[in-house]
Structures are given as C-alpha cells and as structure tokens.
C-alpha cells in the first residue's frame, strides 16, 4: 500500500510537472528557469532537482509515459499481425487511450500544447529526435524478437521502424502547422498517413494525381 509520504511525493512531482509545462507553453522553454518552476509550486530549486534532472527531463516526462505505453502496446499486439500493422494498431490505440495515460498527471490539452512547443523549440526538437531514435531502436529490437529474426543480421526490423517513424514525424509536423490542434485531428491524421504508406511506396503518383 502506498504510504502518505509516497503520495505526497507524487503530488509534488505532478505539481512541478504541470507548472513546468504551463510555463514552457506560455512563456517559452528557453525563457523559463528552474527557479520559476519551483516558485510556482512554492518549493525550493533543490526540491525540483529531487524529481527532475533538469528542464529537459521535465519537458519530456509525459512523452516518456506515452512512449512507454506505446512500447507495451506493440509488445501486446497479436502474433498474427504483420509488423507494420502491429505498429499502426499500437499507435492508434495509444491516441485512443491518451486520456487514461496522461490525465492523472496533466490535462490532455496541456500535453498537446507541449507537443507543439517541442516542435517549435529548436533545443527541444533536437532532444525529441534524439530520444525518438532511442525509442525506435527499442521497437526494432522488439519487432525482431517478435518475428524471430536477428536485428543485427536482418535489416527489416530497423527498416520498418524507420519508415514508421518517418510517417509519425510527417504527421507531427503537419498537425503542428495546421489549424486544428485537437486530439481528434492528430489521431485522424496519423491514421490517414499510415494508410497511405503502401501507395506512396509502390503506387504510380502521376496516375493517381490525374484521376
């Protein structure tokens, strides 16, 4: 059973995280200091560093939660599904269940605003791409294990994940530069772009465009 001290620590962490994301999304990541985040929660800077290694750690804390759920979802997909189908279903399942994943920590609306802040902040975008590369390697190894192949001898797991990751990056950019920033919009865009992978790779674009 969780103790009173543990519950208090969880409340403090969530308060710091929410304050950090609110400040990052309203006044900018680069213009927000650790002292401001701590002050917003009425704790010391030292307390902030008990929970987070730094601002970047706080900026990506909720994304790390959703990525962990995605990895678990891929692992749980039925064995009969082809690798790309398993990835597609896992990511859409993630968007469908996003409220249950993040709302115990921050509102979904704040999570989505932070998504756009990451995309528009060079330092955060670079960190996002670096972190995404690490996640993609984890997924590639998971797919290889799932399909019974050697990830270092068979290029298919990394190729499949690279293609999937590329689609997700296009989706993120298009959603962040569009007019509809809703949860439904990014979920629909993700499904639409993943559905077009086959025709984009093997279809005749000129014939399609002339129809």
Coordinates of N, CA and C in Angstrom, one line a residue, residues 1-114:
X1 N 0.8 -1.2 0.0 CA 0.0 0.0 0.0 C 0.9 1.2 0.0
X2 N 0.5 2.2 -0.8 CA 1.2 3.5 -0.9 C 1.1 4.3 0.4
X3 N 2.3 4.7 0.9 CA 2.3 5.5 2.2 C 1.9 6.9 1.9
X4 N 1.6 7.6 3.0 CA 1.3 9.1 3.0 C 2.5 9.8 2.4
X5 N 3.7 9.5 2.8 CA 4.9 10.1 2.2 C 5.0 9.9 0.7
X6 N 4.8 8.7 0.3 CA 4.8 8.4 -1.2 C 3.8 9.2 -1.9
X7 N 2.6 9.3 -1.4 CA 1.5 10.1 -2.0 C 1.9 11.6 -2.1
X8 N 2.5 12.1 -1.1 CA 2.9 13.5 -1.0 C 4.0 13.7 -2.1
X9 N 4.9 12.8 -2.2 CA 5.9 12.9 -3.3 C 5.3 12.9 -4.7
X10 N 4.4 12.1 -4.9 CA 3.7 12.0 -6.2 C 3.0 13.3 -6.5
X11 N 2.3 13.9 -5.5 CA 1.6 15.2 -5.7 C 2.6 16.3 -6.0
X12 N 3.7 16.3 -5.3 CA 4.7 17.3 -5.6 C 5.3 17.2 -7.0
X13 N 5.6 16.0 -7.4 CA 6.1 15.7 -8.8 C 5.1 16.2 -9.8
X14 N 3.9 15.8 -9.6 CA 2.8 16.2 -10.6 C 2.6 17.7 -10.6
X15 N 2.7 18.4 -9.5 CA 2.6 19.8 -9.4 C 3.7 20.5 -10.1
X16 N 4.9 20.0 -9.9 CA 6.1 20.6 -10.6 C 6.0 20.4 -12.1
X17 N 5.6 19.2 -12.5 CA 5.5 18.9 -13.9 C 4.4 19.7 -14.6
X18 N 3.3 19.9 -14.0 CA 2.2 20.7 -14.6 C 2.7 22.2 -14.7
X19 N 3.3 22.7 -13.6 CA 3.8 24.1 -13.6 C 4.9 24.3 -14.7
X20 N 5.7 23.3 -14.9 CA 6.8 23.4 -15.9 C 6.2 23.4 -17.3
X21 N 5.2 22.6 -17.6 CA 4.6 22.6 -18.9 C 3.8 23.8 -19.2
X22 N 3.1 24.3 -18.1 CA 2.4 25.5 -18.3 C 3.3 26.7 -18.6
X23 N 4.4 26.8 -17.9 CA 5.4 27.9 -18.2 C 6.0 27.7 -19.6
X24 N 6.4 26.5 -19.9 CA 7.1 26.2 -21.2 C 6.1 26.6 -22.3
X25 N 4.9 26.3 -22.2 CA 3.9 26.6 -23.3 C 3.4 28.0 -23.4
X26 N 3.5 28.7 -22.3 CA 3.0 30.1 -22.3 C 4.1 31.1 -22.5
X27 N 5.3 30.9 -21.8 CA 6.3 31.9 -22.0 C 7.6 31.4 -22.7
X28 N 7.6 30.1 -23.1 CA 8.7 29.6 -23.9 C 9.6 28.8 -23.0
X29 N 10.1 27.7 -23.6 CA 11.1 26.8 -22.9 C 12.4 27.6 -22.5
X30 N 12.9 28.3 -23.5 CA 14.2 29.0 -23.2 C 14.1 30.1 -22.2
X31 N 12.9 30.7 -22.1 CA 12.7 31.8 -21.2 C 12.2 31.4 -19.8
X32 N 12.1 30.1 -19.6 CA 11.7 29.5 -18.3 C 12.8 29.0 -17.5
X33 N 12.9 29.4 -16.2 CA 14.0 28.9 -15.4 C 13.5 27.9 -14.4
X34 N 14.4 27.1 -13.9 CA 14.0 26.1 -12.8 C 13.5 26.8 -11.6
X35 N 14.1 28.0 -11.3 CA 13.6 28.7 -10.1 C 12.1 29.1 -10.3
X36 N 11.7 29.5 -11.5 CA 10.3 29.9 -11.8 C 9.4 28.7 -11.6
X37 N 9.8 27.6 -12.1 CA 9.0 26.4 -11.9 C 8.8 26.0 -10.4
X38 N 9.9 26.0 -9.7 CA 9.9 25.7 -8.3 C 9.0 26.8 -7.5
X39 N 9.2 28.0 -7.9 CA 8.4 29.1 -7.2 C 6.9 28.9 -7.5
X40 N 6.5 28.5 -8.7 CA 5.1 28.3 -9.0 C 4.5 27.2 -8.1
X41 N 5.3 26.3 -7.6 CA 4.7 25.3 -6.7 C 5.1 25.5 -5.2
X42 N 5.8 26.6 -5.0 CA 6.2 27.0 -3.7 C 7.1 26.0 -3.0
X43 N 8.1 25.5 -3.8 CA 9.1 24.7 -3.3 C 10.5 25.2 -3.7
X44 N 11.5 24.6 -3.2 CA 12.9 25.1 -3.5 C 13.4 24.5 -4.8
X45 N 14.4 25.2 -5.3 CA 15.1 24.6 -6.5 C 15.6 23.2 -6.2
X46 N 16.1 23.0 -5.0 CA 16.7 21.7 -4.6 C 15.6 20.7 -4.7
X47 N 14.4 21.0 -4.3 CA 13.2 20.1 -4.4 C 13.0 19.7 -5.8
X48 N 13.0 20.7 -6.8 CA 12.8 20.4 -8.2 C 13.8 19.3 -8.6
X49 N 15.1 19.5 -8.3 CA 16.1 18.5 -8.7 C 16.0 17.2 -8.1
X50 N 15.2 17.1 -7.1 CA 14.9 15.7 -6.5 C 14.1 14.9 -7.4
X51 N 13.3 15.6 -8.3 CA 12.3 14.9 -9.1 C 12.8 14.9 -10.6
X52 N 13.5 15.9 -11.0 CA 13.9 16.0 -12.4 C 15.4 16.4 -12.5
X53 N 16.0 15.8 -13.5 CA 17.5 16.1 -13.7 C 17.7 17.5 -14.2
X54 N 16.6 18.1 -14.9 CA 16.7 19.4 -15.4 C 15.5 19.8 -16.2
X55 N 15.4 20.9 -16.9 CA 14.3 21.3 -17.6 C 13.9 20.3 -18.7
X56 N 14.9 19.8 -19.4 CA 14.6 18.9 -20.5 C 13.9 17.6 -20.0
X57 N 14.3 17.2 -18.8 CA 13.7 16.0 -18.2 C 12.2 16.2 -17.9
X58 N 11.9 17.4 -17.4 CA 10.5 17.8 -17.2 C 9.7 17.9 -18.5
X59 N 10.4 18.5 -19.5 CA 9.7 18.8 -20.7 C 9.2 17.5 -21.4
X60 N 10.0 16.4 -21.2 CA 9.6 15.1 -21.9 C 9.1 14.1 -21.0
X61 N 8.8 14.4 -19.7 CA 8.3 13.4 -18.8 C 7.0 12.8 -19.2
X62 N 6.0 13.6 -19.7 CA 4.8 13.0 -20.1 C 4.9 12.2 -21.4
X63 N 5.7 12.7 -22.3 CA 6.0 12.0 -23.6 C 6.6 10.6 -23.3
X64 N 7.5 10.6 -22.3 CA 8.1 9.3 -21.9 C 7.0 8.3 -21.4
X65 N 6.0 8.8 -20.7 CA 4.9 7.9 -20.3 C 4.2 7.4 -21.5
X66 N 3.9 8.2 -22.5 CA 3.1 7.7 -23.7 C 4.0 6.8 -24.5
X67 N 5.3 7.1 -24.6 CA 6.1 6.2 -25.4 C 6.2 4.8 -24.7
X68 N 6.3 4.8 -23.4 CA 6.4 3.5 -22.7 C 5.1 2.7 -22.9
X69 N 3.9 3.4 -23.0 CA 2.7 2.7 -23.2 C 2.7 2.2 -24.7
X70 N 3.3 3.0 -25.6 CA 3.3 2.5 -27.0 C 4.2 1.2 -27.1
X71 N 5.3 1.2 -26.5 CA 6.2 0.0 -26.5 C 5.4 -1.2 -25.9
X72 N 4.7 -1.0 -24.8 CA 3.9 -2.1 -24.2 C 2.8 -2.5 -25.2
X73 N 2.2 -1.5 -25.9 CA 1.1 -1.9 -26.8 C 1.6 -2.7 -28.0
X74 N 2.8 -2.3 -28.5 CA 3.4 -3.1 -29.6 C 3.7 -4.6 -29.1
X75 N 4.2 -4.7 -27.9 CA 4.5 -6.0 -27.3 C 3.3 -6.8 -27.2
X76 N 2.2 -6.2 -26.9 CA 0.9 -6.9 -26.6 C 0.1 -7.2 -27.9
X77 N 0.5 -6.7 -29.1 CA -0.3 -7.0 -30.3 C -0.3 -8.5 -30.6
X78 N -1.4 -9.0 -31.2 CA -1.4 -10.4 -31.6 C -0.3 -10.8 -32.5
X79 N 0.2 -12.0 -32.3 CA 1.3 -12.5 -33.0 C 1.1 -12.6 -34.5
X80 N -0.2 -12.8 -34.9 CA -0.5 -13.0 -36.4 C -0.4 -11.7 -37.1
X81 N -0.4 -10.5 -36.5 CA -0.3 -9.3 -37.2 C 1.0 -9.1 -37.8
X82 N 1.0 -8.5 -39.1 CA 2.3 -8.2 -39.7 C 2.9 -7.0 -38.9
X83 N 4.3 -6.8 -38.9 CA 4.9 -5.8 -38.1 C 4.3 -4.4 -38.3
X84 N 4.2 -3.9 -39.5 CA 3.7 -2.6 -39.7 C 2.2 -2.5 -39.2
X85 N 1.4 -3.5 -39.4 CA 0.1 -3.5 -38.9 C 0.1 -3.4 -37.3
X86 N 1.0 -4.1 -36.7 CA 1.1 -4.1 -35.3 C 1.5 -2.7 -34.8
X87 N 2.4 -2.0 -35.5 CA 2.8 -0.7 -35.1 C 1.6 0.3 -35.3
X88 N 0.9 0.2 -36.4 CA -0.2 1.0 -36.7 C -1.3 0.9 -35.6
X89 N -1.6 -0.3 -35.3 CA -2.7 -0.5 -34.3 C -2.2 0.0 -32.9
X90 N -1.0 -0.2 -32.6 CA -0.4 0.2 -31.3 C -0.5 1.8 -31.2
X91 N -0.1 2.5 -32.2 CA -0.1 3.9 -32.1 C -1.5 4.5 -32.1
X92 N -2.4 3.9 -32.9 CA -3.8 4.4 -32.8 C -4.4 4.1 -31.5
X93 N -4.1 2.9 -30.9 CA -4.6 2.5 -29.6 C -4.1 3.5 -28.6
X94 N -2.8 4.0 -28.8 CA -2.2 5.0 -27.9 C -3.0 6.3 -27.9
X95 N -3.4 6.8 -29.1 CA -4.2 8.0 -29.2 C -5.5 7.8 -28.6
X96 N -6.1 6.6 -28.8 CA -7.5 6.4 -28.3 C -7.5 6.4 -26.8
X97 N -6.4 5.9 -26.2 CA -6.4 5.8 -24.7 C -5.5 6.9 -24.1
X98 N -5.2 8.0 -24.8 CA -4.3 9.0 -24.3 C -4.8 9.7 -23.0
X99 N -6.1 9.9 -22.9 CA -6.6 10.5 -21.7 C -6.3 9.7 -20.5
X100 N -6.5 8.4 -20.6 CA -6.2 7.5 -19.5 C -4.7 7.4 -19.1
X101 N -3.9 7.7 -20.1 CA -2.5 7.7 -19.9 C -1.9 8.9 -19.2
X102 N -2.4 10.1 -19.6 CA -1.8 11.3 -19.1 C -2.6 12.1 -18.1
X103 N -3.9 12.0 -18.1 CA -4.7 12.9 -17.3 C -4.6 12.7 -15.8
X104 N -4.0 11.6 -15.4 CA -3.7 11.5 -14.0 C -2.5 12.4 -13.6
X105 N -1.8 12.9 -14.6 CA -0.7 13.7 -14.4 C -0.9 15.2 -14.8
X106 N -1.3 15.3 -16.1 CA -1.6 16.7 -16.6 C -2.8 16.6 -17.6
X107 N -3.5 17.7 -17.8 CA -4.6 17.6 -18.8 C -4.1 17.3 -20.2
X108 N -4.9 16.6 -20.9 CA -4.6 16.3 -22.3 C -4.3 17.5 -23.1
X109 N -5.1 18.6 -22.9 CA -4.9 19.8 -23.6 C -3.5 20.4 -23.4
X110 N -3.0 20.3 -22.2 CA -1.7 20.8 -21.9 C -0.6 19.9 -22.6
X111 N -0.8 18.6 -22.6 CA 0.1 17.7 -23.2 C 0.2 18.0 -24.7
X112 N -1.0 18.3 -25.4 CA -1.0 18.6 -26.8 C -0.3 20.0 -27.1
X113 N -0.5 20.9 -26.1 CA 0.2 22.2 -26.3 C 1.7 22.0 -26.2
X114 N 2.1 21.1 -25.3 CA 3.6 20.9 -25.1 C 4.1 20.2 -26.4

